[in-house]
C-alpha atoms as a printed R data frame, in Angstrom:
    type eleno elety resid chain resno       x      y      z
1   ATOM     1    CA   THR     A     1 -40.380 23.473 39.412
2   ATOM     2    CA   THR     A     2 -40.566 20.397 37.075
3   ATOM     3    CA   PRO     A     3 -41.553 17.016 38.155
4   ATOM     4    CA   GLY     A     4 -38.285 15.262 36.859
5   ATOM     5    CA   LYS     A     5 -36.578 17.929 39.356
6   ATOM     6    CA   ALA     A     6 -39.013 17.904 42.364
7   ATOM     7    CA   ILE     A     7 -38.122 14.230 42.009
8   ATOM     8    CA   ARG     A     8 -35.427 14.492 43.625
9   ATOM     9    CA   HIS     A     9 -36.211 15.729 47.249
10  ATOM    10    CA   LEU     A    10 -36.874 12.572 49.555
11  ATOM    11    CA   SER     A    11 -40.247 13.414 50.796
12  ATOM    12    CA   ILE     A    12 -41.216 14.030 46.902
13  ATOM    13    CA   ARG     A    13 -39.744 10.556 45.822
14  ATOM    14    CA   MET     A    14 -41.291  8.807 48.062
15  ATOM    15    CA   ALA     A    15 -44.580  9.820 47.239
16  ATOM    16    CA   ALA     A    16 -44.325  9.479 43.887
17  ATOM    17    CA   GLU     A    17 -42.900  5.153 44.820
18  ATOM    18    CA   MET     A    18 -45.491  5.268 46.504
19  ATOM    19    CA   GLY     A    19 -48.110  5.838 43.652
20  ATOM    20    CA   SER     A    20 -48.757  9.894 43.485
21  ATOM    21    CA   PHE     A    21 -48.452 11.413 40.466
22  ATOM    22    CA   ILE     A    22 -46.364 14.885 40.063
23  ATOM    23    CA   THR     A    23 -47.449 17.971 37.956
24  ATOM    24    CA   SER     A    24 -46.342 21.414 37.906
25  ATOM    25    CA   ILE     A    25 -48.156 24.690 36.768
26  ATOM    26    CA   LYS     A    26 -45.401 27.757 35.625
27  ATOM    27    CA   VAL     A    27 -46.369 29.919 38.955
28  ATOM    28    CA   GLY     A    28 -45.262 28.130 42.232
29  ATOM    29    CA   TYR     A    29 -46.607 31.176 44.701
30  ATOM    30    CA   ASN     A    30 -48.926 29.999 47.175
31  ATOM    31    CA   PRO     A    31 -52.755 31.251 45.306
32  ATOM    32    CA   ALA     A    32 -51.889 29.638 42.392
33  ATOM    33    CA   LEU     A    33 -50.768 26.638 43.557
34  ATOM    34    CA   GLN     A    34 -53.816 25.845 45.966
35  ATOM    35    CA   SER     A    35 -55.904 26.668 42.895
36  ATOM    36    CA   GLU     A    36 -54.628 23.966 40.331
37  ATOM    37    CA   GLY     A    37 -55.268 21.720 43.736
38  ATOM    38    CA   ARG     A    38 -58.756 23.145 43.673
39  ATOM    39    CA   ARG     A    39 -59.231 22.072 39.653
40  ATOM    40    CA   ILE     A    40 -57.369 18.998 40.000
41  ATOM    41    CA   ALA     A    41 -59.567 17.583 42.806
42  ATOM    42    CA   SER     A    42 -62.633 18.540 41.053
43  ATOM    43    CA   GLU     A    43 -61.555 16.633 38.141
44  ATOM    44    CA   THR     A    44 -60.599 13.753 39.877
45  ATOM    45    CA   PRO     A    45 -63.434 11.467 40.844
46  ATOM    46    CA   GLY     A    46 -63.239 10.559 44.572
47  ATOM    47    CA   GLY     A    47 -60.682 13.619 44.285
48  ATOM    48    CA   TRP     A    48 -60.190 15.638 47.771
49  ATOM    49    CA   GLN     A    49 -58.065 18.048 48.307
50  ATOM    50    CA   LEU     A    50 -55.991 18.590 51.339
51  ATOM    51    CA   PRO     A    51 -56.962 22.536 52.932
52  ATOM    52    CA   TYR     A    52 -53.495 25.092 52.909
53  ATOM    53    CA   GLY     A    53 -52.896 25.255 56.379
54  ATOM    54    CA   ILE     A    54 -53.259 20.996 57.101
55  ATOM    55    CA   THR     A    55 -57.239 21.237 58.561
56  ATOM    56    CA   THR     A    56 -60.697 21.655 57.114
57  ATOM    57    CA   PRO     A    57 -61.880 24.890 55.762
58  ATOM    58    CA   PRO     A    58 -64.194 26.607 58.821
59  ATOM    59    CA   ASP     A    59 -66.805 25.982 56.889
60  ATOM    60    CA   ALA     A    60 -66.667 21.719 56.491
61  ATOM    61    CA   SER     A    61 -69.021 20.297 56.469
62  ATOM    62    CA   GLU     A    62 -69.409 17.625 59.263
63  ATOM    63    CA   GLU     A    63 -68.439 14.772 57.510
64  ATOM    64    CA   GLU     A    64 -65.179 16.718 56.179
65  ATOM    65    CA   VAL     A    65 -64.509 17.268 59.727
66  ATOM    66    CA   LEU     A    66 -64.567 14.031 60.956
67  ATOM    67    CA   ASP     A    67 -62.912 12.820 57.825
68  ATOM    68    CA   PHE     A    68 -59.300 14.889 59.163
69  ATOM    69    CA   VAL     A    69 -60.315 14.008 62.575
70  ATOM    70    CA   CYS     A    70 -60.576 10.105 61.737
71  ATOM    71    CA   VAL     A    71 -56.804  9.726 60.077
72  ATOM    72    CA   GLY     A    72 -55.341 11.330 63.887
73  ATOM    73    CA   ALA     A    73 -57.835  9.873 65.918
74  ATOM    74    CA   ASN     A    74 -56.825  6.168 65.267
75  ATOM    75    CA   GLN     A    75 -53.642  6.324 66.594
76  ATOM    76    CA   VAL     A    76 -54.940  6.069 70.077
77  ATOM    77    CA   TRP     A    77 -54.333  2.625 69.616
78  ATOM    78    CA   ASN     A    78 -50.913  2.680 70.529
79  ATOM    79    CA   ILE     A    79 -51.765  4.124 73.634
80  ATOM    80    CA   PRO     A    80 -50.725  0.950 75.856
81  ATOM    81    CA   ASP     A    81 -52.535  1.113 79.020
82  ATOM    82    CA   GLU     A    82 -50.970  1.672 81.614
83  ATOM    83    CA   VAL     A    83 -50.098  4.971 80.900
84  ATOM    84    CA   GLU     A    84 -51.622  7.556 83.633
85  ATOM    85    CA   THR     A    85 -50.362 10.243 82.107
86  ATOM    86    CA   LEU     A    86 -50.458 11.808 77.908
87  ATOM    87    CA   VAL     A    87 -48.811 14.513 77.076
88  ATOM    88    CA   LEU     A    88 -49.762 16.478 74.362
89  ATOM    89    CA   PRO     A    89 -48.231 19.331 72.374
90  ATOM    90    CA   PHE     A    90 -50.970 21.662 71.093
91  ATOM    91    CA   GLY     A    91 -49.744 23.940 68.502
92  ATOM    92    CA   SER     A    92 -52.635 24.182 65.628
93  ATOM    93    CA   GLY     A    93 -54.770 21.564 67.632
94  ATOM    94    CA   ASN     A    94 -54.610 19.223 64.852
95  ATOM    95    CA   THR     A    95 -52.853 16.625 66.344
96  ATOM    96    CA   ALA     A    96 -54.782 16.861 69.908
97  ATOM    97    CA   MET     A    97 -58.188 17.008 68.125
98  ATOM    98    CA   GLY     A    98 -57.858 13.674 66.697
99  ATOM    99    CA   VAL     A    99 -56.223 12.341 69.547
100 ATOM   100    CA   LEU     A   100 -59.165 13.356 71.872
101 ATOM   101    CA   TYR     A   101 -61.557 12.181 69.215
102 ATOM   102    CA   GLY     A   102 -59.633  9.063 69.537
103 ATOM   103    CA   LEU     A   103 -59.666  9.111 73.072
104 ATOM   104    CA   LEU     A   104 -63.485  9.865 73.333
105 ATOM   105    CA   GLU     A   105 -65.094  7.566 70.066
106 ATOM   106    CA   TYR     A   106 -62.708  4.279 70.369
107 ATOM   107    CA   ARG     A   107 -60.957  3.998 73.367
108 ATOM   108    CA   TYR     A   108 -60.237  5.104 76.779
109 ATOM   109    CA   PRO     A   109 -57.851  3.757 78.787
110 ATOM   110    CA   ARG     A   110 -58.481  2.344 81.420
111 ATOM   111    CA   ASP     A   111 -55.499  3.755 83.902
112 ATOM   112    CA   LEU     A   112 -55.601  7.421 82.008
113 ATOM   113    CA   GLN     A   113 -55.680  9.753 84.381
114 ATOM   114    CA   ARG     A   114 -54.460 13.136 83.207
115 ATOM   115    CA   ILE     A   115 -54.403 14.210 80.041
116 ATOM   116    CA   VAL     A   116 -51.880 18.357 79.249
117 ATOM   117    CA   LEU     A   117 -52.227 20.100 76.291
118 ATOM   118    CA   MET     A   118 -48.652 22.090 76.190
119 ATOM   119    CA   THR     A   119 -49.960 24.992 74.172
120 ATOM   120    CA   ILE     A   120 -47.002 26.328 72.147
121 ATOM   121    CA   GLY     A   121 -48.783 28.674 70.071
122 ATOM   122    CA   PRO     A   122 -51.539 31.346 70.590
123 ATOM   123    CA   ASP     A   123 -54.189 29.071 72.352
124 ATOM   124    CA   ARG     A   124 -56.633 27.026 70.143
125 ATOM   125    CA   ALA     A   125 -58.726 25.700 73.078
126 ATOM   126    CA   PRO     A   126 -61.840 27.720 71.606
127 ATOM   127    CA   TRP     A   127 -60.848 25.861 68.639
128 ATOM   128    CA   LEU     A   128 -61.014 22.329 69.607
129 ATOM   129    CA   GLU     A   129 -64.006 22.547 72.141
130 ATOM   130    CA   THR     A   130 -65.963 24.358 68.946
131 ATOM   131    CA   ARG     A   131 -64.852 21.661 66.553
132 ATOM   132    CA   MET     A   132 -65.414 18.884 69.151
133 ATOM   133    CA   GLU     A   133 -68.735 20.025 69.943
134 ATOM   134    CA   THR     A   134 -69.595 20.004 66.278
135 ATOM   135    CA   LEU     A   135 -68.823 16.292 66.826
136 ATOM   136    CA   GLY     A   136 -71.046 15.797 69.489
137 ATOM   137    CA   ARG     A   137 -68.266 15.603 71.638
138 ATOM   138    CA   SER     A   138 -66.953 17.350 73.803
139 ATOM   139    CA   VAL     A   139 -63.620 17.843 75.445
140 ATOM   140    CA   LYS     A   140 -64.858 17.956 79.325
141 ATOM   141    CA   ASP     A   141 -65.804 14.491 79.551
142 ATOM   142    CA   LEU     A   142 -61.455 14.242 79.361
143 ATOM   143    CA   PRO     A   143 -59.503 14.739 81.854
144 ATOM   144    CA   LEU     A   144 -57.716 17.787 80.484
145 ATOM   145    CA   GLU     A   145 -55.507 19.856 81.254
146 ATOM   146    CA   GLN     A   146 -53.360 23.478 80.263
147 ATOM   147    CA   VAL     A   147 -50.226 24.068 80.516
148 ATOM   148    CA   HIS     A   148 -49.083 27.972 78.418
149 ATOM   149    CA   LEU     A   149 -46.093 27.663 77.126
150 ATOM   150    CA   HIS     A   150 -46.904 30.582 75.216
151 ATOM   151    CA   PRO     A   151 -45.639 33.726 75.015
152 ATOM   152    CA   ASN     A   152 -43.998 33.412 78.685
153 ATOM   153    CA   PHE     A   153 -41.682 30.886 78.084
154 ATOM   154    CA   ALA     A   154 -41.511 30.816 74.505
155 ATOM   155    CA   THR     A   155 -43.408 32.337 71.588
156 ATOM   156    CA   TYR     A   156 -44.103 29.525 68.906
157 ATOM   157    CA   GLY     A   157 -41.408 30.825 66.566
158 ATOM   158    CA   ASP     A   158 -38.878 30.100 69.087
159 ATOM   159    CA   ARG     A   159 -36.312 26.950 68.925
160 ATOM   160    CA   MET     A   160 -35.329 24.920 71.199
161 ATOM   161    CA   PRO     A   161 -33.172 22.006 70.117
162 ATOM   162    CA   GLU     A   162 -33.016 19.245 72.422
163 ATOM   163    CA   THR     A   163 -32.448 15.477 72.949
164 ATOM   164    CA   ASP     A   164 -33.479 13.422 75.425
165 ATOM   165    CA   ASP     A   165 -32.072  9.924 76.278
166 ATOM   166    CA   GLY     A   166 -31.088  9.594 72.157
167 ATOM   167    CA   ILE     A   167 -33.642 11.149 70.559
168 ATOM   168    CA   VAL     A   168 -33.304 14.407 68.728
169 ATOM   169    CA   PHE     A   169 -36.889 16.149 69.033
170 ATOM   170    CA   HIS     A   170 -38.349 19.272 66.865
171 ATOM   171    CA   PRO     A   171 -37.163 22.205 68.379
172 ATOM   172    CA   THR     A   172 -40.473 24.171 67.545
173 ATOM   173    CA   TYR     A   173 -42.131 21.489 69.333
174 ATOM   174    CA   GLU     A   174 -41.699 18.818 70.897
175 ATOM   175    CA   GLY     A   175 -37.740 19.939 72.102
176 ATOM   176    CA   LYS     A   176 -39.867 23.137 73.825
177 ATOM   177    CA   ILE     A   177 -42.010 20.758 75.516
178 ATOM   178    CA   ILE     A   178 -39.119 18.567 76.556
179 ATOM   179    CA   ARG     A   179 -37.045 22.152 77.469
180 ATOM   180    CA   TYR     A   180 -40.011 23.148 79.889
181 ATOM   181    CA   LEU     A   181 -40.655 19.639 81.426
182 ATOM   182    CA   ASN     A   182 -37.416 19.063 82.717
183 ATOM   183    CA   GLY     A   183 -36.417 22.400 83.596
184 ATOM   184    CA   MET     A   184 -39.867 22.328 85.592
185 ATOM   185    CA   GLU     A   185 -40.031 19.239 86.663
186 ATOM   186    CA   PRO     A   186 -43.712 18.434 87.081
187 ATOM   187    CA   GLU     A   187 -44.969 15.402 89.612
188 ATOM   188    CA   TRP     A   188 -46.637 13.586 86.877
189 ATOM   189    CA   TRP     A   189 -43.203 13.704 84.716
190 ATOM   190    CA   THR     A   190 -41.929 10.493 85.420
191 ATOM   191    CA   ARG     A   191 -39.657  8.553 83.493
192 ATOM   192    CA   ASP     A   192 -41.306  5.362 83.765
193 ATOM   193    CA   ASP     A   193 -44.513  3.494 81.452
194 ATOM   194    CA   LYS     A   194 -46.730  5.698 83.294
195 ATOM   195    CA   THR     A   195 -46.453  8.434 81.027
196 ATOM   196    CA   MET     A   196 -46.502  9.737 77.386
197 ATOM   197    CA   LEU     A   197 -45.449 12.282 75.549
198 ATOM   198    CA   TRP     A   198 -47.173 12.052 72.148
199 ATOM   199    CA   VAL     A   199 -44.485 13.481 68.958
200 ATOM   200    CA   VAL     A   200 -46.277 14.788 66.860
201 ATOM   201    CA   GLY     A   201 -44.485 14.968 64.058
């Protein structure tokens, strides 16, 4: 499209209002877009391209991985001290990686006793362990449990719209998790200040 047409979309307009500049190329296919992104980043002082797939590439340096992970890691300061069980959606693993690294590096809430990874796609636990080791940390130092929704309860592409307490959850991520937890009713899925569901979006 063109910058003039793109700005009609709310997310693009918000980005522009926050200081982004918008450019366009003649071919809108992903390889061409990625190539143009690399060109712009290489010609921009301090420029960096967010890799396709919303994560750092496999050959990324430790510094690049750390920069990416710390974006989410700082959010652990928002976990209330009284939370005993933290429920994390586990799809690509990027959000979970940030949260877990933040807990290990910055803050381990006093009462946190259980972290449940709700696997909603193919299991990324080996990737998570390897990526964490790249940063000199180990997920084995956390009280992790893993619940597999994929593929027996639902596959990654399944959409399960759910609304709870007036919150409309994303049907691919939290909606699927809410439906599973409300149906299975694990003993730790309590409706009080001791259990926290992390919303990835």
